[in-house]
PDB file of C-alpha atoms in Angstrom:
ATOM      1  CA  MET U   1     105.887 108.260  98.144  1.00 43.00           C
ATOM      2  CA  THR U   2     104.477 109.285 101.507  1.00 50.00           C
ATOM      3  CA  ASP U   3     105.808 109.317 105.136  1.00 73.00           C
ATOM      4  CA  ALA U   4     103.757 106.335 105.952  1.00 90.00           C
ATOM      5  CA  PRO U   5     103.789 103.852 103.109  1.00 96.00           C
ATOM      6  CA  GLY U   6     101.233 101.474 102.383  1.00 97.00           C
ATOM      7  CA  ILE U   7     101.764  97.946 103.037  1.00 98.00           C
ATOM      8  CA  VAL U   8     100.354  94.704 101.885  1.00 98.00           C
ATOM      9  CA  VAL U   9     100.389  91.641 104.243  1.00 98.00           C
ATOM     10  CA  THR U  10     100.028  88.161 102.203  1.00 98.00           C
ATOM     11  CA  GLY U  11      98.808  84.984 104.089  1.00 97.00           C
ATOM     12  CA  ALA U  12      96.905  87.297 106.319  1.00 97.00           C
ATOM     13  CA  SER U  13      95.398  84.526 108.355  1.00 96.00           C
ATOM     14  CA  GLY U  14      98.506  82.955 109.434  1.00 94.00           C
ATOM     15  CA  ARG U  15     100.136  83.241 112.775  1.00 91.00           C
ATOM     16  CA  MET U  16     102.932  85.409 111.098  1.00 93.00           C
ATOM     17  CA  GLY U  17     100.419  87.132 109.003  1.00 96.00           C
ATOM     18  CA  GLN U  18      98.082  88.133 111.827  1.00 97.00           C
ATOM     19  CA  MET U  19     101.371  89.340 113.998  1.00 96.00           C
ATOM     20  CA  LEU U  20     102.450  91.298 110.904  1.00 97.00           C
ATOM     21  CA  ILE U  21      99.087  93.077 110.655  1.00 97.00           C
ATOM     22  CA  GLU U  22      99.222  93.887 114.352  1.00 97.00           C
ATOM     23  CA  THR U  23     102.728  95.400 114.234  1.00 97.00           C
ATOM     24  CA  ILE U  24     102.008  97.707 111.299  1.00 97.00           C
ATOM     25  CA  ASN U  25      98.886  98.714 112.604  1.00 96.00           C
ATOM     26  CA  ALA U  26     100.421  99.851 115.996  1.00 96.00           C
ATOM     27  CA  SER U  27     103.196 101.574 113.941  1.00 95.00           C
ATOM     28  CA  ASP U  28     102.602 105.346 113.214  1.00 94.00           C
ATOM     29  CA  ARG U  29     105.204 104.832 110.196  1.00 95.00           C
ATOM     30  CA  ALA U  30     103.226 102.861 107.926  1.00 97.00           C
ATOM     31  CA  THR U  31      99.497 102.005 106.969  1.00 97.00           C
ATOM     32  CA  LEU U  32      98.002  98.692 106.434  1.00 97.00           C
ATOM     33  CA  VAL U  33      96.255  98.922 102.904  1.00 97.00           C
ATOM     34  CA  GLY U  34      95.557  95.345 101.866  1.00 97.00           C
ATOM     35  CA  ALA U  35      95.437  91.574 103.226  1.00 98.00           C
ATOM     36  CA  ILE U  36      95.808  88.658 100.731  1.00 98.00           C
ATOM     37  CA  GLU U  37      94.557  85.061 100.959  1.00 98.00           C
ATOM     38  CA  ARG U  38      94.338  82.410  98.733  1.00 95.00           C
ATOM     39  CA  SER U  39      91.205  82.037  96.645  1.00 95.00           C
ATOM     40  CA  ASP U  40      89.585  79.446  98.616  1.00 95.00           C
ATOM     41  CA  HIS U  41      89.941  80.655 101.935  1.00 97.00           C
ATOM     42  CA  PRO U  42      87.099  81.671 104.054  1.00 97.00           C
ATOM     43  CA  TRP U  43      88.489  84.982 104.995  1.00 98.00           C
ATOM     44  CA  VAL U  44      88.357  86.357 101.041  1.00 97.00           C
ATOM     45  CA  GLY U  45      85.552  89.256 100.830  1.00 97.00           C
ATOM     46  CA  LYS U  46      85.279  89.536 104.638  1.00 97.00           C
ATOM     47  CA  ASP U  47      86.524  92.553 106.561  1.00 97.00           C
ATOM     48  CA  LEU U  48      89.957  91.961 108.276  1.00 98.00           C
ATOM     49  CA  GLY U  49      89.350  93.189 111.492  1.00 96.00           C
ATOM     50  CA  GLU U  50      86.198  91.275 112.099  1.00 96.00           C
ATOM     51  CA  MET U  51      87.980  87.873 110.817  1.00 97.00           C
ATOM     52  CA  MET U  52      90.672  88.825 113.330  1.00 96.00           C
ATOM     53  CA  GLY U  53      88.203  88.849 116.187  1.00 94.00           C
ATOM     54  CA  GLY U  54      88.362  92.612 116.744  1.00 92.00           C
ATOM     55  CA  ALA U  55      86.426  95.726 115.280  1.00 92.00           C
ATOM     56  CA  SER U  56      85.721  96.427 111.393  1.00 92.00           C
ATOM     57  CA  SER U  57      88.432  97.994 109.574  1.00 92.00           C
ATOM     58  CA  ASP U  58      89.001  99.487 106.077  1.00 89.00           C
ATOM     59  CA  VAL U  59      90.767  96.612 104.827  1.00 97.00           C
ATOM     60  CA  VAL U  60      88.656  93.419 102.975  1.00 97.00           C
ATOM     61  CA  VAL U  61      90.791  90.345 102.465  1.00 98.00           C
ATOM     62  CA  THR U  62      91.119  89.685  98.699  1.00 98.00           C
ATOM     63  CA  ASP U  63      92.638  87.036  96.674  1.00 97.00           C
ATOM     64  CA  ASP U  64      93.758  89.478  93.905  1.00 97.00           C
ATOM     65  CA  ALA U  65      96.942  89.979  94.845  1.00 97.00           C
ATOM     66  CA  LEU U  66      98.172  92.495  91.411  1.00 96.00           C
ATOM     67  CA  GLU U  67      94.969  94.715  92.340  1.00 96.00           C
ATOM     68  CA  ALA U  68      96.080  95.088  96.435  1.00 97.00           C
ATOM     69  CA  PHE U  69      99.975  95.580  95.398  1.00 97.00           C
ATOM     70  CA  ALA U  70      99.227  98.497  92.743  1.00 96.00           C
ATOM     71  CA  LYS U  71      97.801 100.289  95.715  1.00 94.00           C
ATOM     72  CA  ALA U  72     100.679  99.830  97.940  1.00 97.00           C
ATOM     73  CA  GLN U  73     104.316 100.826  98.571  1.00 97.00           C
ATOM     74  CA  ALA U  74     105.389  97.472 100.144  1.00 98.00           C
ATOM     75  CA  ILE U  75     104.224  93.670 100.539  1.00 98.00           C
ATOM     76  CA  VAL U  76     105.277  91.679 103.358  1.00 98.00           C
ATOM     77  CA  ASP U  77     105.485  87.902 102.625  1.00 98.00           C
ATOM     78  CA  PHE U  78     105.924  85.007 105.137  1.00 96.00           C
ATOM     79  CA  THR U  79     103.851  82.417 102.961  1.00 96.00           C
ATOM     80  CA  SER U  80     105.464  79.564 100.942  1.00 95.00           C
ATOM     81  CA  PRO U  81     108.031  79.352  98.377  1.00 96.00           C
ATOM     82  CA  ALA U  82     105.587  78.980  95.321  1.00 96.00           C
ATOM     83  CA  ALA U  83     103.355  81.729  96.451  1.00 97.00           C
ATOM     84  CA  SER U  84     106.256  84.050  97.355  1.00 97.00           C
ATOM     85  CA  VAL U  85     107.572  83.550  93.796  1.00 97.00           C
ATOM     86  CA  GLU U  86     104.369  84.453  92.317  1.00 97.00           C
ATOM     87  CA  PHE U  87     104.192  87.244  94.619  1.00 98.00           C
ATOM     88  CA  ALA U  88     107.555  88.548  93.603  1.00 97.00           C
ATOM     89  CA  GLY U  89     106.873  88.788  89.817  1.00 96.00           C
ATOM     90  CA  LEU U  90     103.500  90.685  90.796  1.00 97.00           C
ATOM     91  CA  ALA U  91     105.359  93.042  92.914  1.00 96.00           C
ATOM     92  CA  ALA U  92     108.070  93.658  90.358  1.00 95.00           C
ATOM     93  CA  GLN U  93     104.919  94.865  87.925  1.00 95.00           C
ATOM     94  CA  ALA U  94     103.612  97.123  90.788  1.00 95.00           C
ATOM     95  CA  ARG U  95     107.161  98.277  91.373  1.00 94.00           C
ATOM     96  CA  CYS U  96     106.532  97.636  95.065  1.00 95.00           C
ATOM     97  CA  VAL U  97     109.374  96.906  97.949  1.00 98.00           C
ATOM     98  CA  HIS U  98     109.043  92.909  98.345  1.00 98.00           C
ATOM     99  CA  VAL U  99     109.972  91.786 101.910  1.00 98.00           C
ATOM    100  CA  ILE U 100     110.236  88.218 102.103  1.00 98.00           C
ATOM    101  CA  GLY U 101     110.284  86.161 105.100  1.00 95.00           C
ATOM    102  CA  THR U 102     109.420  82.937 103.500  1.00 94.00           C
ATOM    103  CA  THR U 103     112.048  79.880 103.696  1.00 89.00           C
ATOM    104  CA  GLY U 104     112.628  76.584 102.057  1.00 88.00           C
ATOM    105  CA  PHE U 105     113.120  77.717  98.499  1.00 94.00           C
ATOM    106  CA  ALA U 106     114.370  75.490  95.831  1.00 94.00           C
ATOM    107  CA  GLU U 107     117.417  76.587  93.942  1.00 94.00           C
ATOM    108  CA  ASP U 108     115.309  77.483  90.655  1.00 97.00           C
ATOM    109  CA  GLU U 109     112.764  79.300  92.771  1.00 97.00           C
ATOM    110  CA  LEU U 110     115.638  81.381  94.024  1.00 96.00           C
ATOM    111  CA  GLN U 111     116.772  82.091  90.440  1.00 97.00           C
ATOM    112  CA  LYS U 112     112.975  83.346  89.804  1.00 97.00           C
ATOM    113  CA  ILE U 113     113.162  85.778  92.721  1.00 97.00           C
ATOM    114  CA  ASN U 114     116.593  87.352  91.513  1.00 96.00           C
ATOM    115  CA  ALA U 115     115.103  87.798  88.068  1.00 96.00           C
ATOM    116  CA  ALA U 116     112.179  89.744  89.493  1.00 96.00           C
ATOM    117  CA  ALA U 117     114.846  92.052  91.840  1.00 96.00           C
ATOM    118  CA  ARG U 118     116.144  93.208  88.387  1.00 95.00           C
ATOM    119  CA  HIS U 119     113.008  95.316  88.295  1.00 94.00           C
ATOM    120  CA  ALA U 120     111.859  95.705  92.004  1.00 93.00           C
ATOM    121  CA  THR U 121     113.357  96.190  95.488  1.00 97.00           C
ATOM    122  CA  ILE U 122     113.516  92.609  96.898  1.00 98.00           C
ATOM    123  CA  ILE U 123     114.620  92.054 100.470  1.00 98.00           C
ATOM    124  CA  ARG U 124     114.634  88.474 101.693  1.00 96.00           C
ATOM    125  CA  ALA U 125     115.991  87.038 104.953  1.00 92.00           C
ATOM    126  CA  GLY U 126     115.767  83.324 106.683  1.00 85.00           C
ATOM    127  CA  ASN U 127     115.131  85.492 109.853  1.00 89.00           C
ATOM    128  CA  MET U 128     114.208  89.145 110.144  1.00 92.00           C
ATOM    129  CA  SER U 129     115.466  89.586 113.862  1.00 91.00           C
ATOM    130  CA  LEU U 130     118.346  91.871 114.824  1.00 89.00           C
ATOM    131  CA  GLY U 131     119.697  89.293 117.318  1.00 92.00           C
ATOM    132  CA  VAL U 132     119.696  86.687 114.716  1.00 94.00           C
ATOM    133  CA  ASN U 133     121.429  88.670 111.928  1.00 92.00           C
ATOM    134  CA  LEU U 134     124.209  89.550 114.685  1.00 93.00           C
ATOM    135  CA  LEU U 135     124.700  85.823 115.405  1.00 96.00           C
ATOM    136  CA  VAL U 136     125.109  85.376 111.660  1.00 95.00           C
ATOM    137  CA  GLN U 137     128.018  87.682 112.291  1.00 94.00           C
ATOM    138  CA  LEU U 138     129.376  86.500 115.042  1.00 96.00           C
ATOM    139  CA  THR U 139     129.173  82.811 113.648  1.00 98.00           C
ATOM    140  CA  LYS U 140     131.248  84.029 110.850  1.00 97.00           C
ATOM    141  CA  LYS U 141     133.900  85.889 112.568  1.00 97.00           C
ATOM    142  CA  VAL U 142     134.354  82.836 115.060  1.00 98.00           C
ATOM    143  CA  ALA U 143     134.416  80.389 111.971  1.00 98.00           C
ATOM    144  CA  ALA U 144     137.082  82.146 110.627  1.00 98.00           C
ATOM    145  CA  ALA U 145     139.373  82.345 114.035  1.00 98.00           C
ATOM    146  CA  LEU U 146     139.083  78.665 114.713  1.00 98.00           C
ATOM    147  CA  ASP U 147     140.424  75.764 112.464  1.00 96.00           C
ATOM    148  CA  ASP U 148     139.112  72.601 111.772  1.00 96.00           C
ATOM    149  CA  ASP U 149     140.259  71.066 114.876  1.00 97.00           C
ATOM    150  CA  TYR U 150     136.788  72.947 115.838  1.00 98.00           C
ATOM    151  CA  ASP U 151     133.703  70.878 114.786  1.00 98.00           C
ATOM    152  CA  ILE U 152     130.875  73.006 113.596  1.00 98.00           C
ATOM    153  CA  GLU U 153     127.085  72.005 114.588  1.00 98.00           C
ATOM    154  CA  VAL U 154     123.988  73.903 113.893  1.00 98.00           C
ATOM    155  CA  ILE U 155     121.014  72.990 116.046  1.00 98.00           C
ATOM    156  CA  GLU U 156     117.374  74.654 115.344  1.00 98.00           C
ATOM    157  CA  ALA U 157     114.057  73.827 117.377  1.00 98.00           C
ATOM    158  CA  HIS U 158     110.720  75.142 116.230  1.00 96.00           C
ATOM    159  CA  HIS U 159     107.030  74.464 116.618  1.00 95.00           C
ATOM    160  CA  ASN U 160     105.462  71.357 115.463  1.00 96.00           C
ATOM    161  CA  GLN U 161     103.657  73.053 112.417  1.00 92.00           C
ATOM    162  CA  LYS U 162     107.098  74.278 110.707  1.00 93.00           C
ATOM    163  CA  VAL U 163     106.998  72.427 107.311  1.00 90.00           C
ATOM    164  CA  ASP U 164     110.855  72.856 106.557  1.00 91.00           C
ATOM    165  CA  ALA U 165     114.114  71.657 107.761  1.00 94.00           C
ATOM    166  CA  PRO U 166     116.638  72.900 108.420  1.00 95.00           C
ATOM    167  CA  SER U 167     115.248  76.424 109.269  1.00 94.00           C
ATOM    168  CA  GLY U 168     116.298  79.147 106.948  1.00 90.00           C
ATOM    169  CA  THR U 169     117.705  80.513 109.907  1.00 93.00           C
ATOM    170  CA  ALA U 170     119.922  77.619 110.345  1.00 96.00           C
ATOM    171  CA  LEU U 171     121.127  77.617 106.733  1.00 95.00           C
ATOM    172  CA  MET U 172     122.010  81.194 107.454  1.00 93.00           C
ATOM    173  CA  LEU U 173     124.169  80.185 110.217  1.00 97.00           C
ATOM    174  CA  GLY U 174     125.678  77.486 108.057  1.00 98.00           C
ATOM    175  CA  GLU U 175     126.437  79.742 105.325  1.00 97.00           C
ATOM    176  CA  ALA U 176     128.120  81.921 107.682  1.00 97.00           C
ATOM    177  CA  ALA U 177     130.322  79.581 109.168  1.00 98.00           C
ATOM    178  CA  ALA U 178     131.239  78.310 105.761  1.00 98.00           C
ATOM    179  CA  GLU U 179     132.094  81.916 104.374  1.00 97.00           C
ATOM    180  CA  GLY U 180     134.142  82.430 107.627  1.00 98.00           C
ATOM    181  CA  ARG U 181     135.981  79.180 106.506  1.00 98.00           C
ATOM    182  CA  GLY U 182     136.192  80.022 103.028  1.00 97.00           C
ATOM    183  CA  VAL U 183     134.381  76.923 101.818  1.00 98.00           C
ATOM    184  CA  SER U 184     131.061  76.324 100.091  1.00 98.00           C
ATOM    185  CA  LEU U 185     128.294  75.078 102.263  1.00 97.00           C
ATOM    186  CA  GLY U 186     127.040  72.438  99.583  1.00 95.00           C
ATOM    187  CA  GLU U 187     130.691  70.582 100.021  1.00 97.00           C
ATOM    188  CA  VAL U 188     130.563  70.355 103.696  1.00 97.00           C
ATOM    189  CA  ALA U 189     126.835  70.174 104.915  1.00 97.00           C
ATOM    190  CA  ASP U 190     125.820  67.173 106.853  1.00 97.00           C
ATOM    191  CA  ARG U 191     122.026  67.371 107.192  1.00 94.00           C
ATOM    192  CA  ALA U 192     121.136  63.660 107.704  1.00 83.00           C
ATOM    193  CA  ARG U 193     123.045  61.145 110.417  1.00 90.00           C
ATOM    194  CA  ASP U 194     121.141  57.915 110.969  1.00 91.00           C
ATOM    195  CA  GLY U 195     122.431  54.417 111.574  1.00 94.00           C
ATOM    196  CA  ILE U 196     125.936  53.570 111.576  1.00 94.00           C
ATOM    197  CA  THR U 197     127.586  56.695 109.785  1.00 91.00           C
ATOM    198  CA  GLY U 198     131.153  56.312 110.680  1.00 94.00           C
ATOM    199  CA  GLU U 199     133.112  58.833 112.259  1.00 95.00           C
ATOM    200  CA  ARG U 200     132.489  62.487 111.921  1.00 96.00           C
ATOM    201  CA  LYS U 201     134.464  63.993 108.928  1.00 95.00           C
ATOM    202  CA  ARG U 202     136.677  66.608 109.558  1.00 96.00           C
ATOM    203  CA  GLY U 203     135.212  70.095 108.468  1.00 97.00           C
ATOM    204  CA  GLN U 204     131.777  69.348 108.269  1.00 98.00           C
ATOM    205  CA  ILE U 205     129.158  71.375 109.331  1.00 98.00           C
ATOM    206  CA  GLY U 206     126.378  69.494 110.746  1.00 98.00           C
ATOM    207  CA  PHE U 207     122.520  70.462 110.983  1.00 98.00           C
ATOM    208  CA  HIS U 208     119.806  69.149 113.665  1.00 97.00           C
ATOM    209  CA  ALA U 209     116.161  69.984 113.551  1.00 97.00           C
ATOM    210  CA  ILE U 210     113.956  69.875 116.248  1.00 97.00           C
ATOM    211  CA  ARG U 211     110.112  70.278 116.278  1.00 98.00           C
ATOM    212  CA  GLY U 212     107.634  70.544 119.033  1.00 98.00           C
ATOM    213  CA  GLY U 213     104.939  72.337 120.836  1.00 97.00           C
ATOM    214  CA  ASP U 214     104.798  76.129 120.255  1.00 94.00           C
ATOM    215  CA  ILE U 215     108.621  76.871 120.238  1.00 96.00           C
ATOM    216  CA  VAL U 216     109.321  80.101 118.201  1.00 93.00           C
ATOM    217  CA  GLY U 217     112.590  79.734 117.580  1.00 94.00           C
ATOM    218  CA  GLU U 218     115.914  78.663 119.146  1.00 97.00           C
ATOM    219  CA  HIS U 219     119.378  78.401 117.314  1.00 98.00           C
ATOM    220  CA  ASP U 220     122.600  77.171 118.421  1.00 98.00           C
ATOM    221  CA  VAL U 221     126.029  77.220 116.796  1.00 98.00           C
ATOM    222  CA  LEU U 222     128.399  74.945 118.525  1.00 98.00           C
ATOM    223  CA  PHE U 223     132.087  74.982 118.124  1.00 98.00           C
ATOM    224  CA  ALA U 224     133.468  71.525 119.542  1.00 98.00           C
ATOM    225  CA  ALA U 225     137.088  70.743 120.417  1.00 98.00           C
ATOM    226  CA  LEU U 226     139.236  68.629 122.291  1.00 97.00           C
ATOM    227  CA  GLY U 227     138.931  69.949 125.825  1.00 98.00           C
ATOM    228  CA  GLU U 228     136.569  72.929 125.088  1.00 98.00           C
ATOM    229  CA  ARG U 229     133.200  74.011 123.482  1.00 98.00           C
ATOM    230  CA  ILE U 230     132.069  77.397 122.313  1.00 98.00           C
ATOM    231  CA  VAL U 231     128.171  78.022 121.853  1.00 98.00           C
ATOM    232  CA  LEU U 232     126.693  80.985 120.047  1.00 98.00           C
ATOM    233  CA  ARG U 233     123.090  81.113 120.978  1.00 98.00           C
ATOM    234  CA  HIS U 234     119.737  82.935 120.024  1.00 97.00           C
ATOM    235  CA  VAL U 235     116.140  82.254 121.371  1.00 97.00           C
ATOM    236  CA  ALA U 236     113.323  83.954 120.126  1.00 94.00           C
ATOM    237  CA  SER U 237     110.254  83.812 122.846  1.00 93.00           C
ATOM    238  CA  ASP U 238     107.757  86.140 120.826  1.00 91.00           C
ATOM    239  CA  ARG U 239     107.352  86.073 116.645  1.00 87.00           C
ATOM    240  CA  ALA U 240     106.775  89.823 116.917  1.00 92.00           C
ATOM    241  CA  VAL U 241     110.723  90.336 116.964  1.00 93.00           C
ATOM    242  CA  PHE U 242     110.472  89.090 113.555  1.00 93.00           C
ATOM    243  CA  ALA U 243     107.314  91.379 112.340  1.00 95.00           C
ATOM    244  CA  ARG U 244     108.975  94.310 113.706  1.00 95.00           C
ATOM    245  CA  GLY U 245     112.291  93.487 111.503  1.00 95.00           C
ATOM    246  CA  ALA U 246     109.811  92.880 108.541  1.00 96.00           C
ATOM    247  CA  LEU U 247     108.187  96.309 109.009  1.00 97.00           C
ATOM    248  CA  LYS U 248     111.870  98.071 109.404  1.00 96.00           C
ATOM    249  CA  ALA U 249     112.969  96.350 106.095  1.00 97.00           C
ATOM    250  CA  ALA U 250     109.692  97.631 104.059  1.00 97.00           C
ATOM    251  CA  LEU U 251     110.385 100.845 105.535  1.00 97.00           C
ATOM    252  CA  TRP U 252     114.113 100.783 104.776  1.00 97.00           C
ATOM    253  CA  GLY U 253     113.503  99.535 100.988  1.00 97.00           C
ATOM    254  CA  GLN U 254     111.553 102.590 100.065  1.00 97.00           C
ATOM    255  CA  GLY U 255     113.483 104.399  97.118  1.00 95.00           C
ATOM    256  CA  ARG U 256     116.029 101.710  97.116  1.00 96.00           C
ATOM    257  CA  LYS U 257     117.154 100.713  93.672  1.00 96.00           C
ATOM    258  CA  PRO U 258     115.964  97.434  92.259  1.00 96.00           C
ATOM    259  CA  GLY U 259     118.025  94.381  93.710  1.00 97.00           C
ATOM    260  CA  GLU U 260     118.028  91.432  96.506  1.00 97.00           C
ATOM    261  CA  TYR U 261     119.131  92.890  99.711  1.00 97.00           C
ATOM    262  CA  ASP U 262     119.137  90.844 103.232  1.00 93.00           C
ATOM    263  CA  MET U 263     118.477  92.077 106.854  1.00 92.00           C
ATOM    264  CA  LEU U 264     122.430  92.622 106.950  1.00 90.00           C
ATOM    265  CA  ASP U 265     121.830  95.423 104.313  1.00 94.00           C
ATOM    266  CA  VAL U 266     119.024  96.851 106.184  1.00 94.00           C
ATOM    267  CA  LEU U 267     120.566  96.898 109.720  1.00 90.00           C
ATOM    268  CA  GLY U 268     123.921  98.235 108.095  1.00 89.00           C
ATOM    269  CA  LEU U 269     125.949  95.048 108.895  1.00 81.00           C
ATOM    270  CA  THR U 270     127.256  94.298 105.742  1.00 75.00           C
ATOM    271  CA  GLU U 271     130.851  94.362 105.476  1.00 66.00           C
ATOM    272  CA  ASN U 272     132.619  96.459 102.578  1.00 53.00           C
TER     273      ASN U 272
END
């Protein structure tokens, strides 16, 4: 392992993919050694720098993930659930750190990632920013301090191209609130209100998703009781915060034992 580990970015042509590439290239702590796209993508076989509108680089975009992973120490992956599951298996074969920022996983897909983590270091989080992970901890603490007289609602907003709802971050916040209250989110979540729904059930955690324009990411956790409201809020105005967090995770993972970690581990916020 070198002081500047080699990193491969999957989904290189996407908005997050390009932001990750720019962040890694600007860092003196890591080196970009590969870029992955699907086999039918027009970037495959082309110079990455030129495809991004800049000068030629030493990286050619490829659809051969395993070959690229074999030359790397870490993979940063903001793609789709199905692709991330496949990459997890390949990263485990290559013994690379796999940083996953993908959201929207089904339970069976999460089980496959967990199986891959027996052989590789996987860092998976619904959000890679420092601020959001602090918000998660605050949400848990506030939920633990307040009883069911305080209704909890999680409101999130993202750009109109986001395909999953609620966002992975919103679910992280909901899980934190449920954990603070000592309940299972699956038993108290209310993710769809429409029509004559009746009164709000005591103890529920509600979710609301807004989609529009180029909103990077906004999350509110509302604690509402008779006579007062507490609002915890995080606003991301630049997706570079996620890229910087992902790079931090890739560096942190070097030399770690196989297992599945999250950003609370990376940031030293895990409660013992």
